[in-house]
Each structure stands twice: as C-alpha cells, then as structure tokens.
Tab-separated table of C-alpha atoms in Angstrom:
chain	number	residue	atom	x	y	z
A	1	UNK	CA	55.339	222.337	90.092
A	2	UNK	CA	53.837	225.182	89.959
A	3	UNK	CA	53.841	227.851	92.402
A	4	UNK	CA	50.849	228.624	94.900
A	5	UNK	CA	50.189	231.957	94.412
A	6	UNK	CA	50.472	231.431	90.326
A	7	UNK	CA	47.659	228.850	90.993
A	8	UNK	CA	46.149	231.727	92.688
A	9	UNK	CA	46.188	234.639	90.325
A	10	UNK	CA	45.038	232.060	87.563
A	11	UNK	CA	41.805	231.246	90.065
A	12	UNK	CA	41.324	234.978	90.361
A	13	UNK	CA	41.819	235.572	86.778
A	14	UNK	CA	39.184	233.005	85.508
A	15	UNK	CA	36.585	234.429	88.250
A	16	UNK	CA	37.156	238.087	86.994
A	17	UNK	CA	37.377	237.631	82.894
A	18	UNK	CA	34.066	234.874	82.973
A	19	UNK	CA	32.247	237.960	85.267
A	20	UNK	CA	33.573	240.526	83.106
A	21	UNK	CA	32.840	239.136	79.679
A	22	UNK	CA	36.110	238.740	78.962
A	23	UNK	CA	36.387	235.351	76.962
A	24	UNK	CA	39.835	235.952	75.541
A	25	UNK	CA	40.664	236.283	78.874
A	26	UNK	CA	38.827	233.894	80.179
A	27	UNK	CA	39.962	230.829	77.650
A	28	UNK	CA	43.788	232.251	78.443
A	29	UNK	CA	43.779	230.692	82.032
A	30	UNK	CA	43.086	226.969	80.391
A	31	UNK	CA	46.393	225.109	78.741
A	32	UNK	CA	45.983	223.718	75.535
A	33	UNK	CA	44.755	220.097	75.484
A	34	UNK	CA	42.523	221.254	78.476
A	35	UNK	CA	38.873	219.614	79.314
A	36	UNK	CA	36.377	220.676	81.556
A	37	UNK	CA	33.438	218.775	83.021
A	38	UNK	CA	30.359	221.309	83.862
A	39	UNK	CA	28.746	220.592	85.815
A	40	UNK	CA	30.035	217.169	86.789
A	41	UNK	CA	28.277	214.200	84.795
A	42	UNK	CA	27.701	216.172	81.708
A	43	UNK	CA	29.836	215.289	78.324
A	44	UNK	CA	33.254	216.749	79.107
A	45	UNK	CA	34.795	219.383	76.669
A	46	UNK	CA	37.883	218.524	74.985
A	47	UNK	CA	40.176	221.374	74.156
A	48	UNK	CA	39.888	225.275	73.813
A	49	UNK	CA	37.484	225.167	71.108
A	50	UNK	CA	34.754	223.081	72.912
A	51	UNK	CA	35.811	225.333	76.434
A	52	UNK	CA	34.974	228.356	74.150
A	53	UNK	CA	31.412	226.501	73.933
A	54	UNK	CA	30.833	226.705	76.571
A	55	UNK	CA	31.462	229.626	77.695
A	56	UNK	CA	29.840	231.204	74.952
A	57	UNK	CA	26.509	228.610	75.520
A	58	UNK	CA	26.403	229.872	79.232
A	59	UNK	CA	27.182	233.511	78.358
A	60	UNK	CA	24.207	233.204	76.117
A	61	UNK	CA	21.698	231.980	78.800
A	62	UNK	CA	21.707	235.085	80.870
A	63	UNK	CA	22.749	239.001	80.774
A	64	UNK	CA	26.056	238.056	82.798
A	65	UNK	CA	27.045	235.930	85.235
A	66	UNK	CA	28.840	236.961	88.367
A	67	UNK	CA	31.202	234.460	90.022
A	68	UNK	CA	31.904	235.089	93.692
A	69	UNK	CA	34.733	233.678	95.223
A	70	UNK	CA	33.754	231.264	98.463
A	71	UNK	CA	34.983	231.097	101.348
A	72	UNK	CA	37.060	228.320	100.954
A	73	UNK	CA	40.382	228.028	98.447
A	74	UNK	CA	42.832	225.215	98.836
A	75	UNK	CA	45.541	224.272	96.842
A	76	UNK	CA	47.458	221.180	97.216
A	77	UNK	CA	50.529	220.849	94.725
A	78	UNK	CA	49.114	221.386	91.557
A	79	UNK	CA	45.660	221.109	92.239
A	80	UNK	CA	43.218	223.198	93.778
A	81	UNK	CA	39.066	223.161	95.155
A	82	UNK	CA	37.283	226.345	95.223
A	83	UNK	CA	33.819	227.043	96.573
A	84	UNK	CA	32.276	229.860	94.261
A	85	UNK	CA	28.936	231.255	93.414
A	86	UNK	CA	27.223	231.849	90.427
A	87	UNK	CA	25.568	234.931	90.027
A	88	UNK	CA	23.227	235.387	86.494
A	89	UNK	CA	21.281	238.276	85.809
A	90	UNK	CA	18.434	237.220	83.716
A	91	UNK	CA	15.899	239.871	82.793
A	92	UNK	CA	16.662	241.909	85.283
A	93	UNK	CA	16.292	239.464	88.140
A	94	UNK	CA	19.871	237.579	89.917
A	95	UNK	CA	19.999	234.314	90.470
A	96	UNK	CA	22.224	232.177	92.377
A	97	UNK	CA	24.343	228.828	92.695
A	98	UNK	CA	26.593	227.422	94.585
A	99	UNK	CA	29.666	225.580	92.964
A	100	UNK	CA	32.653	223.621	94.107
A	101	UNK	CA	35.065	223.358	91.388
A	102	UNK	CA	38.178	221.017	91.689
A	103	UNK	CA	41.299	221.647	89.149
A	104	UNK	CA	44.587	220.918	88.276
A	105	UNK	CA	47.167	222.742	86.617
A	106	UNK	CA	50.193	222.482	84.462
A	107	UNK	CA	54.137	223.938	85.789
A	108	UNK	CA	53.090	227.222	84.484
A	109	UNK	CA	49.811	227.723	86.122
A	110	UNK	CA	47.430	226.941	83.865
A	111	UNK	CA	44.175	224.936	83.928
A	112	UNK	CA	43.894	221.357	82.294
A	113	UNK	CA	41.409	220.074	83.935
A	114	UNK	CA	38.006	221.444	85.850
A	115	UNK	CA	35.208	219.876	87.347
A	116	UNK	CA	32.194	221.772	88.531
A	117	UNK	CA	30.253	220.473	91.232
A	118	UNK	CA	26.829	221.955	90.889
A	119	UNK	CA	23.044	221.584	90.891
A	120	UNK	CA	21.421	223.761	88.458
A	121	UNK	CA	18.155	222.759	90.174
A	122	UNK	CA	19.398	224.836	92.927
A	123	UNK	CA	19.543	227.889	91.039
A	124	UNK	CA	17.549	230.144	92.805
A	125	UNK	CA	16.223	234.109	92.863
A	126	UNK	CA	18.237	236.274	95.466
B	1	UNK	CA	22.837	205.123	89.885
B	2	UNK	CA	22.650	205.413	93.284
B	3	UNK	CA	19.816	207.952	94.755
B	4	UNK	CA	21.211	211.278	96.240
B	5	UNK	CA	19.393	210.731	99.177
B	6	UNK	CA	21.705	207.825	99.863
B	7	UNK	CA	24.548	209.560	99.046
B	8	UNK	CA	23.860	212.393	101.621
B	9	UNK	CA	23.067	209.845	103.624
B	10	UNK	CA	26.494	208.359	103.563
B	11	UNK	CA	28.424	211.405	103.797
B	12	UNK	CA	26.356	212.074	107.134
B	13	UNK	CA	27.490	208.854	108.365
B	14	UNK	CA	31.106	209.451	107.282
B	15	UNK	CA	31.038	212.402	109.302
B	16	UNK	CA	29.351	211.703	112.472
B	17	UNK	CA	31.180	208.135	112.533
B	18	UNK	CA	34.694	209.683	112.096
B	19	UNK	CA	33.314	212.438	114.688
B	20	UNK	CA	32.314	209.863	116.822
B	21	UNK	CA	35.940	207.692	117.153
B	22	UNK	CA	33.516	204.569	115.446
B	23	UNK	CA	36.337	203.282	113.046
B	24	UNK	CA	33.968	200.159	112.354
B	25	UNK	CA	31.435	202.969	110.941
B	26	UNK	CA	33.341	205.073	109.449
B	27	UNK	CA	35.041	202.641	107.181
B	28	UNK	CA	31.662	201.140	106.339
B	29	UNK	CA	31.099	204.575	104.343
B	30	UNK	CA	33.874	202.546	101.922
B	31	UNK	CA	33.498	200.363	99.045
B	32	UNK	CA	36.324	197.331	98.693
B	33	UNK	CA	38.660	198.272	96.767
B	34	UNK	CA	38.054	202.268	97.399
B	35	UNK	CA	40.851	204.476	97.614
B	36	UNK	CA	41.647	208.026	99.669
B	37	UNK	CA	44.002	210.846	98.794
B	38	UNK	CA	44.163	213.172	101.789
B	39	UNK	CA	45.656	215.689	101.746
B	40	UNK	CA	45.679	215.695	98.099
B	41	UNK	CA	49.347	215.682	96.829
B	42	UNK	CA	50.023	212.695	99.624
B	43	UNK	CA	50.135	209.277	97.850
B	44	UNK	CA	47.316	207.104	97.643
B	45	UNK	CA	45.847	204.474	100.088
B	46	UNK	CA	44.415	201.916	98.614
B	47	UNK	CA	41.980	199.570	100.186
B	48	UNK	CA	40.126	199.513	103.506
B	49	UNK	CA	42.925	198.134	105.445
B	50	UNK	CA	44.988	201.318	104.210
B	51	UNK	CA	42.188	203.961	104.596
B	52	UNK	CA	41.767	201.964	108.213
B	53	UNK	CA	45.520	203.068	108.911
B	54	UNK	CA	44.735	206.437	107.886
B	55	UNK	CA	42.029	206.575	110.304
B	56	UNK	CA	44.365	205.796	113.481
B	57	UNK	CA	46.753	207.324	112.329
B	58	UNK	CA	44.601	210.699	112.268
B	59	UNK	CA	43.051	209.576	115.396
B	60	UNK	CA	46.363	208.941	117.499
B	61	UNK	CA	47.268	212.870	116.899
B	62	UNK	CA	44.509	214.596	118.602
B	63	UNK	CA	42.775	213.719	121.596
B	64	UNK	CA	39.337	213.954	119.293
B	65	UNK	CA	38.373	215.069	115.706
B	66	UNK	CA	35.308	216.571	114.836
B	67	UNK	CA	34.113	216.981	111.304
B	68	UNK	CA	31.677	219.710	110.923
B	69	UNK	CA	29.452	219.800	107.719
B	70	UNK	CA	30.513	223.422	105.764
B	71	UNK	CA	27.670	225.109	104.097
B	72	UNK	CA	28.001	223.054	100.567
B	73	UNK	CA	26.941	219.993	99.624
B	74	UNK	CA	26.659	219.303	95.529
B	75	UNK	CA	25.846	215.765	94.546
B	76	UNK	CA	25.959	215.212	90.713
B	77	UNK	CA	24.834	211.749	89.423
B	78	UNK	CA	27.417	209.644	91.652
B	79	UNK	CA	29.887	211.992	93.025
B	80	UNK	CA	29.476	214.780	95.305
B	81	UNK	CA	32.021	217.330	96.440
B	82	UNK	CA	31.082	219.128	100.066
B	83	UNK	CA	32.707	221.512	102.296
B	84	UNK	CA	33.666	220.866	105.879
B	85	UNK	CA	36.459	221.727	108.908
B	86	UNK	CA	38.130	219.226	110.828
B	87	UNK	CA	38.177	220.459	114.580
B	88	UNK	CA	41.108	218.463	116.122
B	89	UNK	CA	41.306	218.804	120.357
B	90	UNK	CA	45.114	218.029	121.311
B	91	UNK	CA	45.595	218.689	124.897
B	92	UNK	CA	42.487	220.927	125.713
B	93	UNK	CA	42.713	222.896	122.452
B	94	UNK	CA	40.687	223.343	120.046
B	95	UNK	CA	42.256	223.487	116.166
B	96	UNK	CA	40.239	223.827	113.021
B	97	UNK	CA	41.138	223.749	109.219
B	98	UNK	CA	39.054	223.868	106.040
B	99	UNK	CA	38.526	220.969	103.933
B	100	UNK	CA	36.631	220.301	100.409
B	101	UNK	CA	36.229	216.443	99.933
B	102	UNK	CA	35.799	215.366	96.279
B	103	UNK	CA	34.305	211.674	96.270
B	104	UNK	CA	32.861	209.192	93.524
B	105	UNK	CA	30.114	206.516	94.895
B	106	UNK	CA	29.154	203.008	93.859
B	107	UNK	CA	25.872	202.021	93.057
B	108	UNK	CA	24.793	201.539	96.519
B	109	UNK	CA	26.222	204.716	97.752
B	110	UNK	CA	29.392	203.616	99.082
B	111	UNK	CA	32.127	205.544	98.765
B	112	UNK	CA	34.538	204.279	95.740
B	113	UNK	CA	37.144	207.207	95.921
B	114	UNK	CA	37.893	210.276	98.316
B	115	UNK	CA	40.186	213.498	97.499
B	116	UNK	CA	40.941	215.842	100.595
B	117	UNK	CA	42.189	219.455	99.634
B	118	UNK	CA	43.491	221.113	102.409
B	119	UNK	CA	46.419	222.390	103.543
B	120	UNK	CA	48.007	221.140	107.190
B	121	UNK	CA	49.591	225.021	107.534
B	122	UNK	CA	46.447	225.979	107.544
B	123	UNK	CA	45.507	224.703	110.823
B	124	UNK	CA	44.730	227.189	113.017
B	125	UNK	CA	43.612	227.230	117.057
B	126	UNK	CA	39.867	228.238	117.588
C-alpha cells in the first residue's frame, strides 16, 4: 500500500503541474494503464495517450486553468476524494468550478483511476 | 435516468433521516441489493439488512449523529459525490469529522452504491 503522504505529494503534484502548464508533469502523476472519467458520465480515457487528450483539449479551452485545493482531502488506503476548484482564465475574465474528484492509486503512488465530479453548467464568472 | 432533482432530493433525506435517529428512513434512501463502503478501505456491506447493521452500529456509539450538508454537491447523470461532517455527541460532547460520499443511483433515485472517505483519526471535538 502505498503511503499517505506519497498519496499526498502526488495530489499536490497534479494540482501544481495542470495550473502550471506543466503536462509532462502533469501526465507523470498517472500509472500506465491509467483511465480517467471527466467529468463523471463522459467516455472514460484509457491510458496516457487519451489522458494527454485531455489535458491538452482542456488546456486548449482557456488561457490556464488554476486548480485550488478544497478544503477537504481524505485518503483511505489507497484511495483518496478531494474537493478542488477550477479556476480558467478565458479572455481575460476567471471563471470558476467546483470539483470533487475520487482516485485510487497504485503501491508507488500513482494515479490509475480518477473521477471528476463536476457540473460544467456551474461554471461561473468570479 | 433519474432527474437530479430527485437525486438531491434523496441525499436530503439520507441526511436529515440519519440526523434524525429514523433508521426506517434512512434505509429507504437504499435500493435492494445496494451496497456501502464506509470508511472506504473497510469491507463491503452488502444489502439493506447489512447497511441496517451499519446504521446501529454507528448509532450505538454516540449519543446522536448529525450529518451536516458541506458546501458541494455535484450530481452527474446518476451519481453524485457531496461533501459533509458527521457531528457525533458522546456524553455531552460535541465531535466532528469531514466526509466526501461518492454514490451511484437507480433509476428512481435510490441509492444503488455509497463510498465514505474519511478518516476516524480525524475526528476531532468541536
């Protein structure tokens, strides 16, 4: 299992490296064979290549995007739920969205599964 | 699909009826055949004579349990994921911890699965 505060750092990692542009970075936090579902009920994405989609697809939608930790972070074992928010800048205006994600993670710390709970109706101007 | 009004609706009633000490209510938020995980990590109890036994036996360690809605609530097709903190009273005082519930519905919004991240250490007096 892995350990708590490796779950942690790899949390913190994938918050900073999406909000800095840092996709290398970013795509290191998943384990191969990974899949994410974002946000929950869309097709999920099988594998590094089809993460790298996405990140690249939402990258492409705005300036940047900003996530902001929440104030809650638990991790049970190895699996963890995170409240976050997303931050784009679009045109010089921020926008915002809360997200719960839900993840669990191989013995070394690493992602192989994500699901993003989210509304992008609720995106709103702040 | 069931409507996302009746879904909030249902996690309302999950809340106030566990809140509340109405078992009868509370386990009427349940499909047959639904299962829990809480905490995540814990194994799985299947059924709503299990999830019943997980009710007393949450009930017989506190005096009360309130479950107090957390600022998110993100419904996505049928499954939602939501913040909240349990507020147990044992013996005049008043604990709290915070929880994220990850929870699939059936088509008539009854609850089909339930994951609980949190961490008992976390508990903490108020």
């Amino acid at each position: 299992m892995a350990d708590a505060g490796d779950i942690k750092a790899t949390i913190e990692r994938y918050w900073a490296a999406f909000s800095e542009g840092d996709r290398d970075g970013w795509l290191g936090c998943f384990a191969d064979g990974a899949w994410i579902e974002d946000p929950v009920g869309t097709p999920r994405r099988d594998g590094k290549d089809s993460i790298g989609e996405f990140y690249d697809q939402s990258h492409s939608m705005a300036d940047s995007i900003a996530l902001v930790p929440g104030g809650v972070l638990n991790i049970c074992g190895n699996e963890a739920a995170f409240t976050m928010q997303a931050r784009p800048t679009i045109g010089g205006d921020v926008y915002a969205v809360d997200i719960i994600d839900a993840m669990t993670f191989d013995d070394d710390a690493r992602i192989t599964t994500m699901k993003a709970y989210w509304d992008p109706a609720a995106m709103r101007p702040i």
